[in-house]
Amino acid sequence: MAGKVISLKTTQEWEEQLQMGKEPQKLVVIDFSATWCGPCRLMSPVLDELAGQHPQVTFLKVDVDDLRSVAQQWGVEAMPTFVVMKEGKVVERFSGADKDKLIQLVTKHLNQ
């Protein structure tokens, strides 16, 4: 699945991906979004492009309507919300369709 955005549909898939994200030097970018969210649709191609450029990074997409419990557990109140994790720990989080910020954060944490 390297080089692609992984759309999660079940809490089991979510838990499995979080567990794999704890590996040493592993970078995970989570996109909390919704199909009805215009700004989310704008960011989707950006996420796809980043996934293609950085196959060593795991890019996850969580539809807040499909996985409400996960979105609530993570305190997602606006979409899109992006969470960047390194070795299983949250290192960055922001809401909004900010392409440049997302690219900057991925690059920053890849190089650390």
Coordinates of N, CA and C in Angstrom, one line a residue:
M1 N 0.8 -1.2 0.0 CA 0.0 0.0 0.0 C 0.9 1.3 0.0
A2 N 2.2 1.1 0.0 CA 3.0 2.3 0.0 C 2.8 3.2 -1.2
G3 N 2.8 4.5 -0.9 CA 2.6 5.4 -2.0 C 1.1 5.8 -2.3
K4 N 0.2 5.3 -1.4 CA -1.2 5.5 -1.5 C -1.8 6.0 -0.2
V5 N -2.9 6.7 -0.3 CA -3.7 7.1 0.9 C -4.6 5.9 1.2
I6 N -4.5 5.5 2.5 CA -5.3 4.4 2.9 C -6.6 4.9 3.6
S7 N -7.7 4.6 3.0 CA -9.0 5.0 3.6 C -9.5 3.9 4.6
L8 N -9.7 4.4 5.8 CA -10.0 3.4 6.9 C -11.6 3.4 7.0
K9 N -12.1 2.2 7.1 CA -13.5 2.0 7.2 C -14.0 1.4 8.5
T10 N -13.1 0.8 9.2 CA -13.5 0.2 10.5 C -12.5 0.6 11.6
T11 N -13.0 0.5 12.9 CA -12.2 0.8 14.0 C -11.0 -0.2 14.1
Q12 N -11.2 -1.5 13.6 CA -10.2 -2.5 13.6 C -9.0 -2.0 12.7
E13 N -9.4 -1.5 11.5 CA -8.4 -1.0 10.6 C -7.6 0.1 11.2
W14 N -8.3 1.0 11.9 CA -7.8 2.2 12.6 C -6.7 1.7 13.6
E15 N -7.1 0.8 14.5 CA -6.2 0.3 15.5 C -5.0 -0.4 14.9
E16 N -5.2 -1.2 13.9 CA -4.0 -1.8 13.2 C -3.1 -0.8 12.7
Q17 N -3.6 0.2 12.0 CA -2.7 1.2 11.4 C -2.0 2.0 12.5
L18 N -2.7 2.3 13.6 CA -2.0 3.0 14.7 C -0.9 2.2 15.3
Q19 N -1.1 0.9 15.4 CA -0.1 0.0 16.0 C 1.1 0.0 15.1
M20 N 0.9 -0.1 13.8 CA 2.0 -0.1 12.8 C 2.8 1.2 12.8
G21 N 2.1 2.3 13.1 CA 2.7 3.6 13.2 C 3.7 3.8 14.3
K22 N 3.7 2.8 15.2 CA 4.6 2.9 16.4 C 6.1 2.5 16.1
E23 N 6.3 2.0 14.9 CA 7.6 1.5 14.5 C 8.6 2.6 14.5
P24 N 9.9 2.3 14.8 CA 10.9 3.3 14.8 C 11.0 4.2 13.5
Q25 N 11.1 5.5 13.7 CA 11.2 6.4 12.5 C 9.9 6.5 11.7
K26 N 8.8 5.8 12.1 CA 7.6 5.8 11.2 C 6.8 7.1 11.3
L27 N 6.5 7.7 10.2 CA 5.8 8.9 10.1 C 4.4 8.5 9.5
V28 N 3.3 9.0 10.2 CA 2.0 8.8 9.8 C 1.2 10.1 9.8
V29 N 0.5 10.3 8.7 CA -0.3 11.5 8.5 C -1.7 11.1 8.4
I30 N -2.5 11.6 9.3 CA -4.0 11.3 9.3 C -4.8 12.5 8.9
D31 N -5.7 12.2 7.9 CA -6.6 13.2 7.4 C -8.0 12.9 7.9
F32 N -8.5 13.6 8.8 CA -9.9 13.5 9.3 C -10.8 14.4 8.4
S33 N -11.7 13.8 7.6 CA -12.4 14.5 6.6 C -13.8 14.0 6.5
A34 N -14.6 14.5 5.6 CA -15.9 14.1 5.3 C -16.2 14.3 3.8
T35 N -17.0 13.4 3.3 CA -17.3 13.5 1.8 C -18.0 14.8 1.4
W36 N -18.8 15.3 2.4 CA -19.6 16.5 2.1 C -18.8 17.8 2.3
C37 N -17.6 17.7 2.7 CA -16.7 18.8 3.1 C -15.9 19.3 1.9
G38 N -16.3 20.5 1.4 CA -15.6 21.1 0.2 C -14.1 21.3 0.4
P39 N -13.6 21.9 1.5 CA -12.2 22.0 1.7 C -11.5 20.6 1.8
C40 N -12.2 19.6 2.3 CA -11.6 18.3 2.3 C -11.3 17.8 0.9
R41 N -12.3 18.0 0.0 CA -12.2 17.6 -1.3 C -11.0 18.3 -2.0
L42 N -10.8 19.5 -1.7 CA -9.6 20.3 -2.2 C -8.3 19.7 -1.8
M43 N -8.3 19.2 -0.6 CA -7.0 18.6 0.0 C -6.7 17.2 -0.4
S44 N -7.7 16.5 -0.9 CA -7.6 15.1 -1.3 C -6.5 14.9 -2.3
P45 N -6.4 15.6 -3.4 CA -5.3 15.4 -4.4 C -4.0 15.8 -3.8
V46 N -3.9 16.7 -2.9 CA -2.6 17.1 -2.2 C -2.1 15.9 -1.4
L47 N -3.0 15.2 -0.7 CA -2.7 14.0 0.1 C -2.2 12.9 -0.9
D48 N -2.9 12.7 -2.0 CA -2.5 11.7 -3.0 C -1.1 12.0 -3.5
E49 N -0.9 13.2 -3.8 CA 0.4 13.6 -4.4 C 1.6 13.4 -3.3
L50 N 1.3 13.8 -2.1 CA 2.3 13.6 -1.1 C 2.6 12.1 -0.8
A51 N 1.5 11.3 -0.9 CA 1.7 9.8 -0.7 C 2.5 9.2 -1.8
G52 N 2.3 9.7 -3.0 CA 3.1 9.3 -4.2 C 4.6 9.7 -4.1
Q53 N 4.8 10.9 -3.5 CA 6.2 11.4 -3.4 C 6.9 10.8 -2.2
H54 N 6.2 10.3 -1.2 CA 6.8 9.8 0.1 C 6.2 8.5 0.4
P55 N 6.6 7.4 -0.3 CA 6.0 6.1 0.0 C 6.4 5.5 1.4
Q56 N 7.4 6.1 2.0 CA 7.8 5.6 3.3 C 6.9 6.2 4.4
V57 N 6.1 7.1 4.1 CA 5.1 7.7 5.0 C 3.8 7.0 4.8
T58 N 3.1 6.8 6.0 CA 1.7 6.2 5.9 C 0.7 7.3 5.9
F59 N -0.1 7.4 4.9 CA -1.2 8.5 4.8 C -2.5 7.8 5.1
L60 N -3.2 8.2 6.1 CA -4.5 7.6 6.4 C -5.6 8.6 6.3
K61 N -6.7 8.2 5.7 CA -7.9 9.1 5.6 C -9.0 8.4 6.5
V62 N -9.6 9.3 7.4 CA -10.7 8.8 8.2 C -11.9 9.7 7.9
D63 N -12.9 9.1 7.4 CA -14.2 9.8 7.2 C -14.9 9.9 8.5
V64 N -15.1 11.1 9.0 CA -15.7 11.3 10.4 C -17.1 10.7 10.5
D65 N -17.8 10.6 9.3 CA -19.1 10.0 9.4 C -19.1 8.5 9.5
D66 N -18.1 7.9 8.9 CA -17.9 6.4 9.0 C -17.3 6.0 10.3
L67 N -16.4 6.8 10.9 CA -15.7 6.4 12.1 C -15.9 7.5 13.2
R68 N -17.2 7.8 13.5 CA -17.5 8.9 14.4 C -16.8 8.7 15.8
S69 N -16.8 7.5 16.3 CA -16.1 7.2 17.6 C -14.7 7.6 17.6
V70 N -14.0 7.3 16.5 CA -12.6 7.7 16.4 C -12.4 9.2 16.3
A71 N -13.3 9.9 15.5 CA -13.2 11.3 15.4 C -13.5 12.0 16.8
Q72 N -14.4 11.5 17.5 CA -14.7 12.0 18.8 C -13.6 11.8 19.8
Q73 N -13.0 10.6 19.8 CA -11.9 10.2 20.6 C -10.7 11.2 20.4
W74 N -10.5 11.6 19.2 CA -9.4 12.4 18.8 C -9.8 13.9 18.8
G75 N -11.0 14.2 19.3 CA -11.4 15.6 19.4 C -11.5 16.4 18.1
V76 N -11.9 15.7 17.1 CA -12.0 16.4 15.8 C -13.3 17.2 15.7
E77 N -13.2 18.5 15.6 CA -14.3 19.4 15.6 C -14.5 20.1 14.2
A78 N -13.4 20.2 13.4 CA -13.5 20.9 12.1 C -12.8 20.0 11.1
M79 N -13.2 20.1 9.9 CA -12.6 19.3 8.8 C -12.1 20.2 7.7
P80 N -11.0 19.9 7.1 CA -10.2 18.7 7.4 C -9.3 19.0 8.7
T81 N -9.1 18.0 9.5 CA -8.1 18.1 10.5 C -7.0 17.1 10.2
F82 N -5.7 17.6 10.3 CA -4.6 16.7 10.0 C -3.8 16.5 11.3
V83 N -3.4 15.2 11.5 CA -2.6 14.9 12.6 C -1.4 14.2 12.1
V84 N -0.2 14.7 12.5 CA 1.1 14.1 12.1 C 1.6 13.3 13.3
M85 N 1.9 12.0 13.1 CA 2.5 11.2 14.2 C 3.8 10.7 13.8
K86 N 4.7 10.6 14.8 CA 6.0 10.0 14.6 C 6.2 9.0 15.7
E87 N 6.5 7.7 15.3 CA 6.7 6.6 16.2 C 5.5 6.5 17.2
G88 N 4.3 6.8 16.7 CA 3.1 6.6 17.5 C 2.7 7.8 18.4
K89 N 3.5 8.8 18.3 CA 3.2 10.0 19.1 C 2.8 11.2 18.2
V90 N 1.8 12.0 18.7 CA 1.3 13.1 17.9 C 2.4 14.2 18.0
V91 N 2.9 14.7 16.9 CA 3.9 15.7 16.8 C 3.4 17.0 16.3
E92 N 2.3 17.0 15.5 CA 1.7 18.2 14.9 C 0.2 17.9 14.7
R93 N -0.6 19.0 14.7 CA -2.0 18.9 14.5 C -2.5 20.2 14.0
F94 N -3.3 20.2 13.0 CA -3.9 21.5 12.5 C -5.2 21.2 11.8
S95 N -6.1 22.2 11.7 CA -7.3 22.1 11.0 C -7.3 23.1 9.8
G96 N -7.9 22.8 8.7 CA -8.0 23.7 7.6 C -7.4 23.2 6.4
A97 N -7.8 23.7 5.2 CA -7.2 23.3 3.9 C -6.0 24.1 3.6
D98 N -4.9 23.9 4.3 CA -3.7 24.6 4.1 C -2.6 23.7 3.5
K99 N -2.6 23.7 2.2 CA -1.7 22.8 1.4 C -0.3 23.0 1.8
D100 N 0.2 24.2 1.8 CA 1.6 24.5 2.1 C 2.0 24.1 3.5
K101 N 1.1 24.2 4.5 CA 1.4 23.8 5.8 C 1.5 22.3 5.9
L102 N 0.7 21.6 5.2 CA 0.7 20.1 5.2 C 2.0 19.6 4.6
I103 N 2.4 20.2 3.5 CA 3.7 19.8 2.8 C 4.9 20.1 3.7
Q104 N 4.8 21.3 4.3 CA 5.9 21.7 5.2 C 6.1 20.8 6.4
L105 N 4.9 20.3 7.0 CA 5.0 19.5 8.2 C 5.5 18.1 7.8
V106 N 5.1 17.6 6.7 CA 5.6 16.2 6.2 C 7.1 16.3 6.0
T107 N 7.5 17.3 5.3 CA 9.0 17.5 5.0 C 9.7 17.7 6.3
K108 N 9.3 18.5 7.2 CA 9.9 18.7 8.5 C 10.1 17.4 9.3
H109 N 9.1 16.7 9.4 CA 9.2 15.5 10.3 C 9.8 14.3 9.6
L110 N 9.9 14.3 8.2 CA 10.7 13.3 7.5 C 12.1 13.5 7.8
N111 N 12.5 14.7 7.9 CA 14.0 15.0 8.0 C 14.5 15.1 9.4
Q112 N 13.6 14.7 10.4 CA 14.1 14.7 11.8 C 14.4 13.3 12.2

